[in-house]
mmCIF file of C-alpha atoms and ligand atoms in Angstrom:
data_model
loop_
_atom_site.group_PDB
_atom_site.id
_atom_site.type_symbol
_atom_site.label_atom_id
_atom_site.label_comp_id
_atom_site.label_asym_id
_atom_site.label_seq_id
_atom_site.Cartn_x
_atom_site.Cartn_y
_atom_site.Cartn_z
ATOM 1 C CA UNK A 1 -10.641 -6.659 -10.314
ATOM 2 C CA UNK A 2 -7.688 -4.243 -10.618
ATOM 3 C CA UNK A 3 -6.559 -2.872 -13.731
ATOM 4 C CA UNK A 4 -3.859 -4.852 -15.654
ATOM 5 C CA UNK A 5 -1.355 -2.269 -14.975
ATOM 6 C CA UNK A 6 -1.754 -2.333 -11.356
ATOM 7 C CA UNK A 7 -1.948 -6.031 -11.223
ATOM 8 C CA UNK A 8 1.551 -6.621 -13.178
ATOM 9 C CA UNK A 9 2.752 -3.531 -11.110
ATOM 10 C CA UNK A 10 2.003 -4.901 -7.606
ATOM 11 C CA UNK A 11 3.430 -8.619 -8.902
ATOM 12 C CA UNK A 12 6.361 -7.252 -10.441
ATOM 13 C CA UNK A 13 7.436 -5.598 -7.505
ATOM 14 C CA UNK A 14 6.532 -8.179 -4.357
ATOM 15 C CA UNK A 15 8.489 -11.121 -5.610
ATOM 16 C CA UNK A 16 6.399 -13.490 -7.568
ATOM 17 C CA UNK A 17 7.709 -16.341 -9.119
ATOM 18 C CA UNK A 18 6.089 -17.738 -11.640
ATOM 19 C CA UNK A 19 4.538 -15.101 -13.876
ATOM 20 C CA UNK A 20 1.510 -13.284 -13.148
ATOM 21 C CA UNK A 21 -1.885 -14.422 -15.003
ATOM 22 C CA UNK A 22 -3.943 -10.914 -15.939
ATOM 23 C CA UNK A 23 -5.937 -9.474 -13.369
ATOM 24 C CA UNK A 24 -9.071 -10.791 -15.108
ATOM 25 C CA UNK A 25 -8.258 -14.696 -14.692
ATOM 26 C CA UNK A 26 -7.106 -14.379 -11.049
ATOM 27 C CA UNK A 27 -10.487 -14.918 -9.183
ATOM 28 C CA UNK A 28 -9.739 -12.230 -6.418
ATOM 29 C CA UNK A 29 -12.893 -12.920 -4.905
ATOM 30 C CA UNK A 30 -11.808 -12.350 -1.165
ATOM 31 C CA UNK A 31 -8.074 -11.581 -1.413
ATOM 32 C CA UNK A 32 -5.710 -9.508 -3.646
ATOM 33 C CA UNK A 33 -3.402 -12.068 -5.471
ATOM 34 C CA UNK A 34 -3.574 -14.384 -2.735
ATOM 35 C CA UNK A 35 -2.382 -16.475 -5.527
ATOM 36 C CA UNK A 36 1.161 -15.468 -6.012
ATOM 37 C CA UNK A 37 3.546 -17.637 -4.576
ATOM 38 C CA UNK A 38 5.338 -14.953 -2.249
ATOM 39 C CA UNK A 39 8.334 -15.569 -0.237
ATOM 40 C CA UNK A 40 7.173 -13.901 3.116
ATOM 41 C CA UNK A 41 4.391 -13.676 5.194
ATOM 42 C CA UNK A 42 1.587 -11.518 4.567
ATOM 43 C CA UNK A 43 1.020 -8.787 7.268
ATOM 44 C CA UNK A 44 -2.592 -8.157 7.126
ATOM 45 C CA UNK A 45 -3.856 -11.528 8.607
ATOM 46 C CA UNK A 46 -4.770 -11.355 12.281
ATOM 47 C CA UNK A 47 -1.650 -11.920 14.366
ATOM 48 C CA UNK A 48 -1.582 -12.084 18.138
ATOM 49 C CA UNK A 49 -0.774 -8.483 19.040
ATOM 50 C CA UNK A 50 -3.792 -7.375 17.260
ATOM 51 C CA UNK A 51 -6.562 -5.639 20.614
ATOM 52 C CA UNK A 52 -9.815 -6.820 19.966
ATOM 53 C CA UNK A 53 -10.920 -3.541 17.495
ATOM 54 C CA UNK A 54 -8.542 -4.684 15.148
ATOM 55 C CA UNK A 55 -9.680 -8.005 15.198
ATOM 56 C CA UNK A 56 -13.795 -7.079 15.393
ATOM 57 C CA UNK A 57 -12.891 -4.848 12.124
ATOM 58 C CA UNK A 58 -11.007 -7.575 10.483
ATOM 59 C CA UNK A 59 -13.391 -9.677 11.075
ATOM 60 C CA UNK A 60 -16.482 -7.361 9.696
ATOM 61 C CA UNK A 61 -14.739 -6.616 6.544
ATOM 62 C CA UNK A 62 -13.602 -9.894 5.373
ATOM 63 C CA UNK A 63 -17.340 -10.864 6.231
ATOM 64 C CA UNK A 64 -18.586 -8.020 3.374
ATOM 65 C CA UNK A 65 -15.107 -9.535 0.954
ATOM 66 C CA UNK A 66 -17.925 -12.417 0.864
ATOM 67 C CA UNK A 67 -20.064 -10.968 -1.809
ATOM 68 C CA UNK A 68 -16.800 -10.146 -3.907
ATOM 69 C CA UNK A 69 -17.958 -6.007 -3.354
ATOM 70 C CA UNK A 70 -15.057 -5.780 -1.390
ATOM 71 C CA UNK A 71 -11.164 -7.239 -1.739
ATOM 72 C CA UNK A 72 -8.414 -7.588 1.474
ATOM 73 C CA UNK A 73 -5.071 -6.538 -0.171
ATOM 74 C CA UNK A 74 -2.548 -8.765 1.279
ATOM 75 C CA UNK A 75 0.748 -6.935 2.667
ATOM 76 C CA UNK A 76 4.173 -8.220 2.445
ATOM 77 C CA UNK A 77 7.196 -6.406 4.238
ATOM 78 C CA UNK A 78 9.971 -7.846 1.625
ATOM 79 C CA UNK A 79 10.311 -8.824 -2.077
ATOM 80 C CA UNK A 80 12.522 -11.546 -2.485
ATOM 81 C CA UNK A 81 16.352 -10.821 -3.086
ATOM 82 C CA UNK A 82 16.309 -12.320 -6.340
ATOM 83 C CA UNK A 83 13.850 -9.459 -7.533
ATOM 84 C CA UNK A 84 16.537 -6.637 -6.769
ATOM 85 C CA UNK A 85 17.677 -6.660 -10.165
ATOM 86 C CA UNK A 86 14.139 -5.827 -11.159
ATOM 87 C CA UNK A 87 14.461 -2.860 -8.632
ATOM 88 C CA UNK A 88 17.092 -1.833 -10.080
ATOM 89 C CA UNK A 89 15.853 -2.333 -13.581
ATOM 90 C CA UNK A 90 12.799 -0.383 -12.523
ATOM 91 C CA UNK A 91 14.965 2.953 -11.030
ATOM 92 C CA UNK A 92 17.304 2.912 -14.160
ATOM 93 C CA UNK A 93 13.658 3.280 -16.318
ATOM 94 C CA UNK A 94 11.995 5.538 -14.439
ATOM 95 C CA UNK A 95 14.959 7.569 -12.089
ATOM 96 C CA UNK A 96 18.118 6.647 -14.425
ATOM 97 C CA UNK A 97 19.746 10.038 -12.757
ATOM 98 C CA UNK A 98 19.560 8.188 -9.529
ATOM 99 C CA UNK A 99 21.036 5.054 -10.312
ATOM 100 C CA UNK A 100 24.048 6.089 -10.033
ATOM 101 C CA UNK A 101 23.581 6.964 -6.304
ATOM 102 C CA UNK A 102 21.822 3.576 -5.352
ATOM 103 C CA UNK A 103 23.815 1.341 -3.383
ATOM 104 C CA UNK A 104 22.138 -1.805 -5.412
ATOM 105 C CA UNK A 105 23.691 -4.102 -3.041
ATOM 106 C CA UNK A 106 21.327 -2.950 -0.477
ATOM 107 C CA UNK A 107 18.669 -3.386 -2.633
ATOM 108 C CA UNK A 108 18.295 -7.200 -1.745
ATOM 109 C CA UNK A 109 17.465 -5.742 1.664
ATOM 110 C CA UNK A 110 15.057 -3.634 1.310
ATOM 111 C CA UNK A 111 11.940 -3.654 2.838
ATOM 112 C CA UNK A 112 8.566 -1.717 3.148
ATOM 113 C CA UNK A 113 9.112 0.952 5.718
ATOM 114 C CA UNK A 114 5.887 0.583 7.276
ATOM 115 C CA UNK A 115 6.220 -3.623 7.623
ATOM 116 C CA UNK A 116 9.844 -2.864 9.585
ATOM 117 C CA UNK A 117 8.404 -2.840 13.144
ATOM 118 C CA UNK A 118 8.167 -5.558 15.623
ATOM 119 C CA UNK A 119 4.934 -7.481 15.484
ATOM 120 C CA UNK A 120 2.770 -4.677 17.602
ATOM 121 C CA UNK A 121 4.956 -1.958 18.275
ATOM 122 C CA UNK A 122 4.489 -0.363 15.002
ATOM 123 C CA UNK A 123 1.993 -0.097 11.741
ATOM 124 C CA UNK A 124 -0.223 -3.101 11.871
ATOM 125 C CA UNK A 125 -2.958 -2.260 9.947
ATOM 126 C CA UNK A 126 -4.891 -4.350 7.145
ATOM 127 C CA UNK A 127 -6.296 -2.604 4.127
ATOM 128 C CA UNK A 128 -10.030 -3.453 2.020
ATOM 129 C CA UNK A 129 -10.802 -2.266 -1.709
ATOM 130 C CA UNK A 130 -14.001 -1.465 -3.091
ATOM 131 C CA UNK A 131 -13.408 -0.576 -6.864
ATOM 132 C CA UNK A 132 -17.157 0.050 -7.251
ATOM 133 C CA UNK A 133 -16.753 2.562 -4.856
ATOM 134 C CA UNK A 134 -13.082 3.819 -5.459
ATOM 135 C CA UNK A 135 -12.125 3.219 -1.903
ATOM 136 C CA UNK A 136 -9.721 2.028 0.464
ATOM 137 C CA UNK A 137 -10.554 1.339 4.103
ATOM 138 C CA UNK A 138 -7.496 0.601 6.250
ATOM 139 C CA UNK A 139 -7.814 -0.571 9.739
ATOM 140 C CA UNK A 140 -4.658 0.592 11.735
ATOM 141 C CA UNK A 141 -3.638 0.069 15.326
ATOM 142 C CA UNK A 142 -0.561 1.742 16.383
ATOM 143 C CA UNK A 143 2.030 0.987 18.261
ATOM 144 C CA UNK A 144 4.131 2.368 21.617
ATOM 145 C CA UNK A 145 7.212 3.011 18.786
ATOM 146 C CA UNK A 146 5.228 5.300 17.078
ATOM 147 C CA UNK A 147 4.814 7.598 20.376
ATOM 148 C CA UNK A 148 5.142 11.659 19.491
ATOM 149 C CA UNK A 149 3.633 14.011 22.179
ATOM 150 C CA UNK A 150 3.620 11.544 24.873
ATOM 151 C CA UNK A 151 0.372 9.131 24.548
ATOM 152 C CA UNK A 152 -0.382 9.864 21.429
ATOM 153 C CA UNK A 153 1.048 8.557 17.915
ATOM 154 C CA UNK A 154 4.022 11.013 15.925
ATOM 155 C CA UNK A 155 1.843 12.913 13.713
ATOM 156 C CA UNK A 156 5.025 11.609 10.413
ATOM 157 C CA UNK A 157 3.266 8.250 11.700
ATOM 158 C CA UNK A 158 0.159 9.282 10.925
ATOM 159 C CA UNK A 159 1.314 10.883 7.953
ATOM 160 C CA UNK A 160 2.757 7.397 7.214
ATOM 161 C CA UNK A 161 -0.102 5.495 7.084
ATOM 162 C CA UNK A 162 -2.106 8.301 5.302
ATOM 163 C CA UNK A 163 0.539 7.851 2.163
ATOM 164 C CA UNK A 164 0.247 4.035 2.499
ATOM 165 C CA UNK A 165 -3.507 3.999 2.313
ATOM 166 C CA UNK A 166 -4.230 7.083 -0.352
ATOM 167 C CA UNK A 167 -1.086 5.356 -2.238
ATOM 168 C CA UNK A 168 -2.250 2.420 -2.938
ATOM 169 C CA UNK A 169 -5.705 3.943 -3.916
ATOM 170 C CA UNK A 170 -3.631 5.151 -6.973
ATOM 171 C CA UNK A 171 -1.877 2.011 -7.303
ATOM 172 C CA UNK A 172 -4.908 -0.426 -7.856
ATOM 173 C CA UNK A 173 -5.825 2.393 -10.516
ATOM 174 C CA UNK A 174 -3.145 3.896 -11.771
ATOM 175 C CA UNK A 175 -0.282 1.232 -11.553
ATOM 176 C CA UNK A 176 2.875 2.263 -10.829
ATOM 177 C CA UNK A 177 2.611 6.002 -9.265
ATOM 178 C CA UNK A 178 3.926 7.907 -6.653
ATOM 179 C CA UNK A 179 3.286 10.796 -4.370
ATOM 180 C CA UNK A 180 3.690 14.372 -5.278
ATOM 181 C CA UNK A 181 1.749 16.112 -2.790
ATOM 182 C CA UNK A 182 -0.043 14.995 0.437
ATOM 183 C CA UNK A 183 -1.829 17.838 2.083
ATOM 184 C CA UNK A 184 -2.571 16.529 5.625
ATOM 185 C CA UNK A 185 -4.930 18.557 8.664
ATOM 186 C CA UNK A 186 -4.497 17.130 11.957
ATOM 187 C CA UNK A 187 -7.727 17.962 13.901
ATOM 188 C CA UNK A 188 -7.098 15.888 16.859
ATOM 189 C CA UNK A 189 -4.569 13.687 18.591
ATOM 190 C CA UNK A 190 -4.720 10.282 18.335
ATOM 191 C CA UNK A 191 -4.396 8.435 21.330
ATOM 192 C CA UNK A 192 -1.240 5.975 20.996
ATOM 193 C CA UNK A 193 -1.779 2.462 20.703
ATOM 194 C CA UNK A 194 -5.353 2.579 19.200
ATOM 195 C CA UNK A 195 -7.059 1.260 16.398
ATOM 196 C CA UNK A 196 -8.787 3.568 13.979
ATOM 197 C CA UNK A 197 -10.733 3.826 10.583
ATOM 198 C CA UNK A 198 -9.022 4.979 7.561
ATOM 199 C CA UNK A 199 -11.257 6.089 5.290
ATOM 200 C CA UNK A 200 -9.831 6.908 1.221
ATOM 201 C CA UNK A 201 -11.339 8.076 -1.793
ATOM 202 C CA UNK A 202 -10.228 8.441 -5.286
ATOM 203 C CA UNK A 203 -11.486 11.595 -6.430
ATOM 204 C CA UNK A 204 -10.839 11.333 -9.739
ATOM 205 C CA UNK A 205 -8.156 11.050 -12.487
ATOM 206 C CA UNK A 206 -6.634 13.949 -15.455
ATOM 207 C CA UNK A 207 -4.589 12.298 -17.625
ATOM 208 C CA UNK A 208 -1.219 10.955 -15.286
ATOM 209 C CA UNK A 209 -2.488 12.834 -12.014
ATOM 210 C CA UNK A 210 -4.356 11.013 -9.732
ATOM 211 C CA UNK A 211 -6.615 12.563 -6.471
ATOM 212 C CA UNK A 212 -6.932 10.606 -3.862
ATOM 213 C CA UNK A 213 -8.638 11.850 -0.469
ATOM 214 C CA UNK A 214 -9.102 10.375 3.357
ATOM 215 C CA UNK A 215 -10.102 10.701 6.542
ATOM 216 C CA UNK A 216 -8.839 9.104 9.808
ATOM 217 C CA UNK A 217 -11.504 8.512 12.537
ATOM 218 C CA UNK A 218 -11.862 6.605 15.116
ATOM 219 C CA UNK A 219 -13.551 3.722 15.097
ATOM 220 C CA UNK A 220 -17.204 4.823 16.418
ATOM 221 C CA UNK A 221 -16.995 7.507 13.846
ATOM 222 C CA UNK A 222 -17.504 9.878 16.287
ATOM 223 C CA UNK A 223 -13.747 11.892 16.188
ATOM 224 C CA UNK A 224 -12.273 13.135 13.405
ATOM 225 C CA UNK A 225 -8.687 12.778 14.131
ATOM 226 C CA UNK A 226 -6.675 13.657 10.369
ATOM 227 C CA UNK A 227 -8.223 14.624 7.209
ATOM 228 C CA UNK A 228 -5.728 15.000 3.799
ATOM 229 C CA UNK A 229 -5.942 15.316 0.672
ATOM 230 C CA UNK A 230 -3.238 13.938 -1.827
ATOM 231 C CA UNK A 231 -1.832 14.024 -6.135
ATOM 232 C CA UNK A 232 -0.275 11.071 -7.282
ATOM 233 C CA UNK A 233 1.524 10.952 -10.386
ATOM 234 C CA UNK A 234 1.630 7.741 -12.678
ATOM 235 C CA UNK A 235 4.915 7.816 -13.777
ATOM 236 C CA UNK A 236 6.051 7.594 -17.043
ATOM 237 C CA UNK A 237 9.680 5.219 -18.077
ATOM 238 C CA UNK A 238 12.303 8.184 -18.572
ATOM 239 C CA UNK A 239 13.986 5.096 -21.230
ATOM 240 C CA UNK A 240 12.223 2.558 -22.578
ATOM 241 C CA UNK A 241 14.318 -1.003 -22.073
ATOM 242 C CA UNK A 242 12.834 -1.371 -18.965
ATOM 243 C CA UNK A 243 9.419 -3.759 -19.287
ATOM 244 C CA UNK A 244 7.146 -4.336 -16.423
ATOM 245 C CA UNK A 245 5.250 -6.886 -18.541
ATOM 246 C CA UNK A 246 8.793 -9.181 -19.367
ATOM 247 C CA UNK A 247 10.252 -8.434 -16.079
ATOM 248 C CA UNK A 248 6.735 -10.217 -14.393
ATOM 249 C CA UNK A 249 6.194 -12.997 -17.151
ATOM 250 C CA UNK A 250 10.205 -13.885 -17.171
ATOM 251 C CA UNK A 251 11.058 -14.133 -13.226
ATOM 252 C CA UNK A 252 14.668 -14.382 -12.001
ATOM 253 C CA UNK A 253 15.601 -18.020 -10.932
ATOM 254 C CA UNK A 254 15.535 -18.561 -7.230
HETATM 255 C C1 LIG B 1 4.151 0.995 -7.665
HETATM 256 C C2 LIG B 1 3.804 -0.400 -7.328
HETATM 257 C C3 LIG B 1 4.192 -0.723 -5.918
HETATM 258 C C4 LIG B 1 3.676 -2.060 -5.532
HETATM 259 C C5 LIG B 1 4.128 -2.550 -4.191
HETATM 260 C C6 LIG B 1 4.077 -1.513 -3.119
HETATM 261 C C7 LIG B 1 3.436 -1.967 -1.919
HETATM 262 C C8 LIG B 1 2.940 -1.096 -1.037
HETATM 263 C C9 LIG B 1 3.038 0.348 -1.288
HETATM 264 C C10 LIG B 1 2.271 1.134 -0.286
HETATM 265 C C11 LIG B 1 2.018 2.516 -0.801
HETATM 266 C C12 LIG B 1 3.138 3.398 -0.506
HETATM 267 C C13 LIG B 1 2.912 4.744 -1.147
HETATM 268 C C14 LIG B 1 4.075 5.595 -0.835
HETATM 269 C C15 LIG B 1 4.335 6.519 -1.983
HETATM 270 C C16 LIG B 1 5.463 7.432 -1.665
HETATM 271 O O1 LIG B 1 5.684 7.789 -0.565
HETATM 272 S S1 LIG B 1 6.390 7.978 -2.965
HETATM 273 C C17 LIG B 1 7.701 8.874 -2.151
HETATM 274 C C18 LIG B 1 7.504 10.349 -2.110
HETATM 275 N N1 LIG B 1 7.408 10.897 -3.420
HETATM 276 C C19 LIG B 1 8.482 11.211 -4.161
HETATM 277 O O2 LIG B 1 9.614 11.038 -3.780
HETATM 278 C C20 LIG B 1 8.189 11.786 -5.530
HETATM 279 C C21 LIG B 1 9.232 12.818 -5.962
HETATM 280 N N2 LIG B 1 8.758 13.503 -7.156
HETATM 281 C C22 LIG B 1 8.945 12.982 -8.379
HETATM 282 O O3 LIG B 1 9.606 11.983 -8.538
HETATM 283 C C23 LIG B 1 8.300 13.699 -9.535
HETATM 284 O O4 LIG B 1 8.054 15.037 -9.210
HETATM 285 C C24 LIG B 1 6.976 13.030 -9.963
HETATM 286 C C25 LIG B 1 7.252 11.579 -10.405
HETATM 287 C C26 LIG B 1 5.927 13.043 -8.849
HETATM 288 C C27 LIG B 1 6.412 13.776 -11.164
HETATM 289 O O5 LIG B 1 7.433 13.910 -12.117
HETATM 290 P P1 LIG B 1 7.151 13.687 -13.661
HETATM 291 O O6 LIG B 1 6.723 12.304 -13.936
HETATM 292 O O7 LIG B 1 8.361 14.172 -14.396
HETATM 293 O O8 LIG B 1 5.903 14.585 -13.959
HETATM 294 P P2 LIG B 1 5.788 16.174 -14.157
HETATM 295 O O9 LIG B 1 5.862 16.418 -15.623
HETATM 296 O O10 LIG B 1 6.701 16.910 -13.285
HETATM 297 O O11 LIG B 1 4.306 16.424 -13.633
HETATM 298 C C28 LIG B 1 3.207 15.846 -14.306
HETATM 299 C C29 LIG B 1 2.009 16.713 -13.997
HETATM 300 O O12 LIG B 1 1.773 16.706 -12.592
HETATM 301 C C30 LIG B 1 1.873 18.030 -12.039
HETATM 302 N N3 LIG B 1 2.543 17.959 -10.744
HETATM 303 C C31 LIG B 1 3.681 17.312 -10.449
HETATM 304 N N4 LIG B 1 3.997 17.462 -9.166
HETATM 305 C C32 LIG B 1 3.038 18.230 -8.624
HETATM 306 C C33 LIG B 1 2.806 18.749 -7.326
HETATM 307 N N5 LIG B 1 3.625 18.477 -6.320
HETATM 308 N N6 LIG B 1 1.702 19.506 -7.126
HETATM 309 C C34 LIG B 1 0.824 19.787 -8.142
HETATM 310 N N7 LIG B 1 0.999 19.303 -9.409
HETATM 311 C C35 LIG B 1 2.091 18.563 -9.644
HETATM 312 C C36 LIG B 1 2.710 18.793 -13.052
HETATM 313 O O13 LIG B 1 2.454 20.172 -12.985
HETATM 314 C C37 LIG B 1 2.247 18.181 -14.369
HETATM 315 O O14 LIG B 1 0.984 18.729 -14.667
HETATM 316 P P3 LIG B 1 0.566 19.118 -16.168
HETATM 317 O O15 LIG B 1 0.709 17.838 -16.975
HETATM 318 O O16 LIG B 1 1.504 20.178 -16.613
HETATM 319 O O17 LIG B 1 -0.865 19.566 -16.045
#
């Protein structure tokens, strides 16, 4: 189960109506608040541009969610417009100097940078927790947008997914958090358009900071392609008004 934190963190900001129970009544036996009535559709199920790696791998790890060791975290590219005011409720608590600067009209259209990509031309990927283990596994298969030295994926792309994947590590423990150094080694190219193994481990945890390691590798194991290492901070409300906990339990209207 996650932490309460992270629970009301991740329903506060993906656009749940309805209030969020606490993590310990929500029976996430096979996947991550599955129950939350969520205006879009959720990324990580098996779509027809997924190759048949992506698909073998989905399938192996939803088979060890059976046993409840392991949880699929579902993946939504958009809150729901009516949550921008908690957005923007959320950056006057925790960034009020950049409120200011935040066009909050935009806010309605926001959307997860890595969910912004055609179906199969950019990050589709699916990510599995193991909080017995502290992990994160995320199967990713790249696509031809995310090109860099011809045939082989941007290495901000791979970068990309890295944050994703260590990041919400840190967010199933630590809440809300966010990255304040990601240390990456790129040890091999990796060949555009394939599906590999991201690998995460949280390290451990001093007071706010959170360390949160992986390794990307392909899918035999056999190639190391990125290793990096990476600090989140949990981050801590610059004023008070804002609550997570009202801002979950007392939903805008639709
Ligand atoms: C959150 C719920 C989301 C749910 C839904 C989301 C769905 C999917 C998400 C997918 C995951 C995506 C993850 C992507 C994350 C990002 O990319 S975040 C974007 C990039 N990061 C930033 O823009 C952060 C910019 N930096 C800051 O805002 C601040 O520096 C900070 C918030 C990181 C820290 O500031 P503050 O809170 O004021 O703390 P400090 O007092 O400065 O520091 C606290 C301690 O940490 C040490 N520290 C800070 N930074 C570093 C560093 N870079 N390296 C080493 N140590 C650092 C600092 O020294 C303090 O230590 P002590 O307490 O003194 O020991």
């Amino acid at each position: 189960m996650l932490g309460r934190g992270a629970a009301r963190a991740l329903g506060a900001l993906r656009g749940v109506r309805g209030g969020a129970p606490p993590a310990r009544s929500l029976g996430l036996s096979r996947r991550l608040l599955s129950f939350e009535k969520v205006l879009d559709k959720d990324h990580s199920l098996p779509k027809p541009c997924w190759g048949k790696d992506m698909r073998r791998l989905f399938d192996q790890f939803t088979k060890k969610c059976e046993d409840g060791s392991w949880i699929q975290l579902a993946s939504y590219e958009q809150i729901s417009a009516q949550r921008s005011q908690d957005f923007s409720a959320f950056i006057h608590a925790y960034f009020p100097s950049a409120s200011e600067v935040i066009n909050k009209e935009k806010l309605s259209q926001a959307q997860l940078f890595t969910r912004g990509f055609e179906d199969g031309m950019g990050f589709e990927y699916v990510m599995f927790y193991n909080k017995a283990e502290k992990r994160i596994v995320c199967v990713f298969q790249g696509g031809p947008h995310l090109q860099g030295m011809p045939g082989f994926f941007h290495g901000g792309a791979t970068a990309t997914i890295i944050d994703a994947t260590v990041g919400m590590n840190a967010i199933v423990s630590g809440g809300i958090v966010m990255t304040a150094n990601l240390n990456i080694n790129f040890k091999s190219p990796i060949p555009l358009c394939s599906t590999v193994l991201i690998n995460s481990q949280l390290d451990k945890i001093e007071g706010r900071k959170l360390f949160v390691s992986c390794k990307v590798q392909s899918i035999d194991g056999k190639i190391l392609y990125t290793e990096a290492t990476s600090l989140f901070i949990m981050l801590e409300p610059k004023k008070k008004k804002y609550d997570l906990k009202e801002a979950v339990l007392n939903p805008l209207p639709a």
